[in-house]
mmCIF file of C-alpha atoms in Angstrom:
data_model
loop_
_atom_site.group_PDB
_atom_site.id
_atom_site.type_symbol
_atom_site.label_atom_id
_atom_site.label_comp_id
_atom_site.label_asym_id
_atom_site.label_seq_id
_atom_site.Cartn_x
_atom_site.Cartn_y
_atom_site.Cartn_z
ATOM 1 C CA UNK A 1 14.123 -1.627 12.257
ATOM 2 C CA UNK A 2 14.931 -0.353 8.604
ATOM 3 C CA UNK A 3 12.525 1.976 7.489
ATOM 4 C CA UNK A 4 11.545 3.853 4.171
ATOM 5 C CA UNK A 5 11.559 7.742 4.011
ATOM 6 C CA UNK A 6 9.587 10.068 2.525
ATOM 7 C CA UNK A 7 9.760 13.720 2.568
ATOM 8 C CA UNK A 8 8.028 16.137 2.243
ATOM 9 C CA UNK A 9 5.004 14.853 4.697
ATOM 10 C CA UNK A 10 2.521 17.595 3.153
ATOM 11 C CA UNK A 11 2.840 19.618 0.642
ATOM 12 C CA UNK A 12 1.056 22.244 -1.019
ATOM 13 C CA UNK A 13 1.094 23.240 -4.420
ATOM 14 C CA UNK A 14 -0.323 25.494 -7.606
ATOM 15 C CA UNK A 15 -2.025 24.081 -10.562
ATOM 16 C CA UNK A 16 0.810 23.984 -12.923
ATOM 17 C CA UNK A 17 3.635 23.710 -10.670
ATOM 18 C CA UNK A 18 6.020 20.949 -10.999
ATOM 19 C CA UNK A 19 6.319 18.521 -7.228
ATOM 20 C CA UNK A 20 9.495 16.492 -6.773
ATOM 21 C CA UNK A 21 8.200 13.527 -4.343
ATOM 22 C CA UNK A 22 11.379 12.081 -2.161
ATOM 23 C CA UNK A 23 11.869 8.622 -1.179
ATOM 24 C CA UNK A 24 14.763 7.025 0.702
ATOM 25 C CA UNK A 25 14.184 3.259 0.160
ATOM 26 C CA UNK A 26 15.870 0.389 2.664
ATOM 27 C CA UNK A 27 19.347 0.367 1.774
ATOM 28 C CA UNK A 28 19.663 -3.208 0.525
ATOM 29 C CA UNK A 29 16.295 -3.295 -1.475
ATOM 30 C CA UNK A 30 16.431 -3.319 -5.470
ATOM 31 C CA UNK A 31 12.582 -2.780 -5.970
ATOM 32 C CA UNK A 32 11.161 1.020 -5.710
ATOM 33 C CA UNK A 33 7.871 1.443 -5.959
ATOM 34 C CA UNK A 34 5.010 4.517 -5.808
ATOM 35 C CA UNK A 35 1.806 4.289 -4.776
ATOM 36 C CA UNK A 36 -1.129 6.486 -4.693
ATOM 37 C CA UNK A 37 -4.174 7.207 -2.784
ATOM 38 C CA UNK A 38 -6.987 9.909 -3.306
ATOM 39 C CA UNK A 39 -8.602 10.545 0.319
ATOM 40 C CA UNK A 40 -11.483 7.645 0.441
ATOM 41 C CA UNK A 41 -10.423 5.636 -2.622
ATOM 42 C CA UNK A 42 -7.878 2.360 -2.366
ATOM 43 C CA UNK A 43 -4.372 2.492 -2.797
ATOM 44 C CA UNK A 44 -3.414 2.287 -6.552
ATOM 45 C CA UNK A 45 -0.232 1.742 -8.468
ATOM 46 C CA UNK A 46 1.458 3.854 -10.045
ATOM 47 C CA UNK A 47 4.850 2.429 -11.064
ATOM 48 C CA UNK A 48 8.236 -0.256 -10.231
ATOM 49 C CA UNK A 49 11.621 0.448 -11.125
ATOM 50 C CA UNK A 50 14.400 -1.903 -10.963
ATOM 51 C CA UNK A 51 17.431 -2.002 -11.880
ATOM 52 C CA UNK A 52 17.916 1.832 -12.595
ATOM 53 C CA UNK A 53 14.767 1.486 -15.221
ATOM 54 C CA UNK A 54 10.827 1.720 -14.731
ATOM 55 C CA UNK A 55 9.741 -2.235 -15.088
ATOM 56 C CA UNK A 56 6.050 -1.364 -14.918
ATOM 57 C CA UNK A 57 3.075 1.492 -14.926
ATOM 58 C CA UNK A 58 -0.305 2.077 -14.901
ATOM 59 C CA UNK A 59 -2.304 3.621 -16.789
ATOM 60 C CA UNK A 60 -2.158 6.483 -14.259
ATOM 61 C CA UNK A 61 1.454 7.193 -15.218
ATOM 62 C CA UNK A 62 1.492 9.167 -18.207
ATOM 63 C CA UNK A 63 3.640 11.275 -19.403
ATOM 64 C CA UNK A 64 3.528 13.574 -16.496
ATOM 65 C CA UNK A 65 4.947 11.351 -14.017
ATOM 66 C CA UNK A 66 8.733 10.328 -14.102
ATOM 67 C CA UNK A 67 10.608 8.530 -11.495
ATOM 68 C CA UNK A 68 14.994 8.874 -11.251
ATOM 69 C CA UNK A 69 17.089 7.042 -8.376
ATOM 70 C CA UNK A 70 19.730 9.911 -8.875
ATOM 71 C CA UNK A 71 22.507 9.202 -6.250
ATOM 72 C CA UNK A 72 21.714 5.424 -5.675
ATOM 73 C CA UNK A 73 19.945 6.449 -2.200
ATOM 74 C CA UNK A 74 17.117 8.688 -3.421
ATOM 75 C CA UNK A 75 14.070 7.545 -5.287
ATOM 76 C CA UNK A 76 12.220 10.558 -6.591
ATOM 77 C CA UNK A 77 8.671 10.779 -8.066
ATOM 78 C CA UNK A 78 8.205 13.899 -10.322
ATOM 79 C CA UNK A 79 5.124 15.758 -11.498
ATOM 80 C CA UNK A 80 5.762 18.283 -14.304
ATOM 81 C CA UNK A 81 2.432 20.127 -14.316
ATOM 82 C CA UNK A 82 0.278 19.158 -11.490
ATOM 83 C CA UNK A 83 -3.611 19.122 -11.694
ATOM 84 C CA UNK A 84 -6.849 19.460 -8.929
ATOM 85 C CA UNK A 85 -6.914 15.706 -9.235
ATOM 86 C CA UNK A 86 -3.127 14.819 -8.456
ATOM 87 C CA UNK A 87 -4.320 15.844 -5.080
ATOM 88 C CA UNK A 88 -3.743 12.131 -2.867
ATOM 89 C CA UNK A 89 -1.300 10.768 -0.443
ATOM 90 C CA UNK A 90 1.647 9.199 -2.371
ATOM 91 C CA UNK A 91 3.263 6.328 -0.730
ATOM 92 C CA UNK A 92 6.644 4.710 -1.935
ATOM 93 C CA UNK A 93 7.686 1.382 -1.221
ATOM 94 C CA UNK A 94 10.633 -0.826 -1.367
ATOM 95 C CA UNK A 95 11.526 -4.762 -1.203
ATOM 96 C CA UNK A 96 14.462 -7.074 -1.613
ATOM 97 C CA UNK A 97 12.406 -9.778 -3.929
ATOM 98 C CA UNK A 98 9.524 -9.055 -6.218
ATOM 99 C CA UNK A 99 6.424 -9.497 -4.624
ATOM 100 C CA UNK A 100 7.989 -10.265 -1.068
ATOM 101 C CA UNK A 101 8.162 -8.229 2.183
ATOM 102 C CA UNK A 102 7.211 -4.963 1.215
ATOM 103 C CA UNK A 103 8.079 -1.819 3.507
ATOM 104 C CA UNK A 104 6.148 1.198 2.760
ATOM 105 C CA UNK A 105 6.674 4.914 3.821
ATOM 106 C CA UNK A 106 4.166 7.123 6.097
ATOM 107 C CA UNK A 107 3.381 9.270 2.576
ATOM 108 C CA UNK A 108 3.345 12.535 1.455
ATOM 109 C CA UNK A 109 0.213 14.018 1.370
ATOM 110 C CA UNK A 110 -0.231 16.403 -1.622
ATOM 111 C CA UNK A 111 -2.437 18.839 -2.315
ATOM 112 C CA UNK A 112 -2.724 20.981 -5.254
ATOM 113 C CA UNK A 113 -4.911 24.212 -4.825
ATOM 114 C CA UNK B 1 -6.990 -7.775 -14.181
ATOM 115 C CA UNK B 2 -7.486 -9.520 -10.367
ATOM 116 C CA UNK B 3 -10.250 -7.499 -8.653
ATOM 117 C CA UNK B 4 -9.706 -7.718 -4.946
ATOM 118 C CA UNK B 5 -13.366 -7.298 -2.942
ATOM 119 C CA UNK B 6 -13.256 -6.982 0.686
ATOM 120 C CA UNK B 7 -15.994 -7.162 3.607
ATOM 121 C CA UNK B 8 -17.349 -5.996 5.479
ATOM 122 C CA UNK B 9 -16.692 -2.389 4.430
ATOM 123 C CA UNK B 10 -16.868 -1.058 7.994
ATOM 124 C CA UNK B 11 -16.961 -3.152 11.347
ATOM 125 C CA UNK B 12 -17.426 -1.896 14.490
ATOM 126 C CA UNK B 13 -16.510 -4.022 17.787
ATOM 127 C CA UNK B 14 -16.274 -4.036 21.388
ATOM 128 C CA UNK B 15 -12.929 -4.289 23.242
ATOM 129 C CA UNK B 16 -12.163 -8.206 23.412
ATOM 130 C CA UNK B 17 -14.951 -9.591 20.625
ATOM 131 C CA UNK B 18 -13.398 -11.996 18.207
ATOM 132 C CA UNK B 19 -13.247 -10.036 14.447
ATOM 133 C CA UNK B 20 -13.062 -12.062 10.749
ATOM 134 C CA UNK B 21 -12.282 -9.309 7.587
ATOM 135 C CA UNK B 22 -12.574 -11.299 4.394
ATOM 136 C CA UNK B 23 -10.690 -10.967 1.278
ATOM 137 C CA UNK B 24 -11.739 -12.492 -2.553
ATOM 138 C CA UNK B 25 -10.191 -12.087 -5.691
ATOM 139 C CA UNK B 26 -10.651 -12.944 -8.971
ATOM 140 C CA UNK B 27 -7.896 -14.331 -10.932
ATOM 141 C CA UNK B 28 -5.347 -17.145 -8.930
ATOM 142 C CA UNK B 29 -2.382 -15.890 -7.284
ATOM 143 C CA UNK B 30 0.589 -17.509 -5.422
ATOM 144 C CA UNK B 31 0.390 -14.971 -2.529
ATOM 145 C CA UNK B 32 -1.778 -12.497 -0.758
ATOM 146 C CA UNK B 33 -0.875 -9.924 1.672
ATOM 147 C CA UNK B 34 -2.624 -8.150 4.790
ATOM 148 C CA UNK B 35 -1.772 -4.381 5.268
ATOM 149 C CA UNK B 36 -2.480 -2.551 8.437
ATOM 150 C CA UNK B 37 -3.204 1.571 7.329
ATOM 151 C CA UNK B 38 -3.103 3.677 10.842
ATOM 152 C CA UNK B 39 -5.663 6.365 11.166
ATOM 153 C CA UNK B 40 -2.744 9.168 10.143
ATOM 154 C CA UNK B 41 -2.121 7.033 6.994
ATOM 155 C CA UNK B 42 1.067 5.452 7.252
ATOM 156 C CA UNK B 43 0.971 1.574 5.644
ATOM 157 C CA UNK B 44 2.183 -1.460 7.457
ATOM 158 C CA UNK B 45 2.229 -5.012 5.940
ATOM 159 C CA UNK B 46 0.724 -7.231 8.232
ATOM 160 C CA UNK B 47 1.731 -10.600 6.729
ATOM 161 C CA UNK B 48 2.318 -12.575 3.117
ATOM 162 C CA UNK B 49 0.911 -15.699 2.722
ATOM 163 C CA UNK B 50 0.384 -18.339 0.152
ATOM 164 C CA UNK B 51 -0.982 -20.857 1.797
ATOM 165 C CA UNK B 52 -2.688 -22.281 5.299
ATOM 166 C CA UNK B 53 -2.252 -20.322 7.889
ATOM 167 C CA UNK B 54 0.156 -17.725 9.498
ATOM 168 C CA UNK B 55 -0.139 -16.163 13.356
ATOM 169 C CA UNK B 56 1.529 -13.108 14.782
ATOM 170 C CA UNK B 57 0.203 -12.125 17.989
ATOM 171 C CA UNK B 58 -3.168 -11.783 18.065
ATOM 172 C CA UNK B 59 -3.941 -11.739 14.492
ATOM 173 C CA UNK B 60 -4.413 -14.884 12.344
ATOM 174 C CA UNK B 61 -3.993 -14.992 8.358
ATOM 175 C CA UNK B 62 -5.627 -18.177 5.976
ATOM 176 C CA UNK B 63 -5.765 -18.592 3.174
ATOM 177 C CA UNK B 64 -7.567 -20.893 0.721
ATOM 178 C CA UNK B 65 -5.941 -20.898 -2.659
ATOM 179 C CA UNK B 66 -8.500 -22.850 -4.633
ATOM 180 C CA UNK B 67 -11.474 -20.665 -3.596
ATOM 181 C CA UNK B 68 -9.820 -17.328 -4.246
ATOM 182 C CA UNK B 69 -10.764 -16.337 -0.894
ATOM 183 C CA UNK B 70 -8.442 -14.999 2.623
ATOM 184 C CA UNK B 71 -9.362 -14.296 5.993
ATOM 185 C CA UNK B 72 -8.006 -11.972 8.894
ATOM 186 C CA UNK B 73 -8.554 -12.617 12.231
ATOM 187 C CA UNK B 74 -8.030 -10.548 15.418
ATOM 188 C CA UNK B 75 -8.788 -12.283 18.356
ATOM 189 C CA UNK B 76 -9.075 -10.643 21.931
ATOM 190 C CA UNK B 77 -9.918 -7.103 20.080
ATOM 191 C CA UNK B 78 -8.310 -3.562 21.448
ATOM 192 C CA UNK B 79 -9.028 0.037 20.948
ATOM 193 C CA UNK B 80 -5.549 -0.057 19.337
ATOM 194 C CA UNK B 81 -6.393 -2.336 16.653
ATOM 195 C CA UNK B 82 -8.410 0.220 14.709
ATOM 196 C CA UNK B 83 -7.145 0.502 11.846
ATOM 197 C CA UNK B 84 -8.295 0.103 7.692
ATOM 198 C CA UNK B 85 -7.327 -3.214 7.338
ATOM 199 C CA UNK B 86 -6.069 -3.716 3.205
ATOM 200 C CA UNK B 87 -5.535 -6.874 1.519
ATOM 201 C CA UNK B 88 -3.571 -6.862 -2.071
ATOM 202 C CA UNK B 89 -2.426 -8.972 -4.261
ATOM 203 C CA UNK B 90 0.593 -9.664 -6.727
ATOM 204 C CA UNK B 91 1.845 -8.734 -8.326
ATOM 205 C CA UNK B 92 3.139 -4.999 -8.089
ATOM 206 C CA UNK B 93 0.442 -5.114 -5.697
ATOM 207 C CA UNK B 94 -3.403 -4.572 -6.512
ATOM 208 C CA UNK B 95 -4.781 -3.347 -3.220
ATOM 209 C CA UNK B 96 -8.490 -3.915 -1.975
ATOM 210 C CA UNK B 97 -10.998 -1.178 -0.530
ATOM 211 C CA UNK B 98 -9.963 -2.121 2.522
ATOM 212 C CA UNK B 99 -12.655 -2.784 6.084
ATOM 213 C CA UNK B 100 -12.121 0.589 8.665
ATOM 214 C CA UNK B 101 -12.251 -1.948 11.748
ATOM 215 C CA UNK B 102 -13.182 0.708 14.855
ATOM 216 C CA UNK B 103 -13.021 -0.984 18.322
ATOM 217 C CA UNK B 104 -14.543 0.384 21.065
ATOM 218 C CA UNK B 105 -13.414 0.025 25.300
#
């Protein structure tokens, strides 16, 4: 069965220091999403892109956060200058139709010391 | 903004006892789904429905449009069902507490 990605699993990181999430989607999906959730607290949104463009964010996603599909396989979710409270496991997420069939990854847990 | 409440926060069963997780949200939708979150984190969606009833396996999924309101069922319970079970809603998916369902032999 088709799966979705994501690598690193953990990863540690310094206050300041810029993380590069990576997400291999499901080859023939054309919605890319990232997810987020601190350790006890629900999953939240973060952000969709479609079509090579963000089509919405939360409130969460400032100007931090960026997401790029670079090569048409990857989908990446950057942090430029990571805080205490960017600590969470990040899931991405991909589908064929909006709102339909979602297939999530097992998540990158990050932790910034 | 569609708040998603779930209950019972925390269930606790023995092996074969019949278990009901209930979902309500706030503002109308035209689908609901059921996620499955294992113990080392990893997400899997369970179903999507929008309306009646849907059955895979052991677990059941309703859903009652004009009361806001969704049930999941797992009948014949197992050790292997524990789980965080997460229902969300549309769209780019607004997810609910979730109920850590532990099942015991």
């Amino acid at each position: 069965e088709p799966e979705v990605t994501q690598t690193p699993s953990h990863q540690v990181t310094q206050m300041g220091q810029e993380v590069i999430l990576r997400c291999v989607p499901i080859s023939n999906h054309l919605y890319f999403y990232w997810y987020r959730q601190i350790l006890g607290q629900k999953v939240e949104f973060l952000v969709s892109f479609y079509n090579n463009e963000i089509s919405e964010k939360s409130e969460i996603f400032d100007d931090q956060f960026s997401v790029e599909r670079p090569d048409g396989s990857n989908f990446t979710l950057k942090i430029r200058s990571t805080k205490l409270e960017d600590s969470a496991m990040y899931f991405c997420a991909s589908n064929s139709e909006h709102n339909y069939g979602y297939t999530f990854g097992s998540g990158t847990r990050l932790t910034v010391v | 903004k569609n708040e998603v409440e779930q209950s019972p926060q925390n269930l606790t069963a023995q092996e074969g006892e019949f278990i009901t997780i209930n979902c309500s949200y706030s503002v109308g939708i035209s689908a609901l789904h059921w996620l499955q979150q294992h113990p080392g984190g990893g997400i899997v969606s369970l179903f999507m429905l929008s309306s009646g009833k849907k059955k895979h396996g052991r677990l059941i999924a309703t859903i009652n449009i004009q009361e806001k309101h969704s049930s999941l069922h797992i009948t014949a319970s197992h050790p292997r069902d524990s789980a965080v079970y997460i229902c969300a809603v549309p769209d780019k998916l607004i997810f609910g507490t979730g109920t850590r369902l532990q099942v015991f032999p």
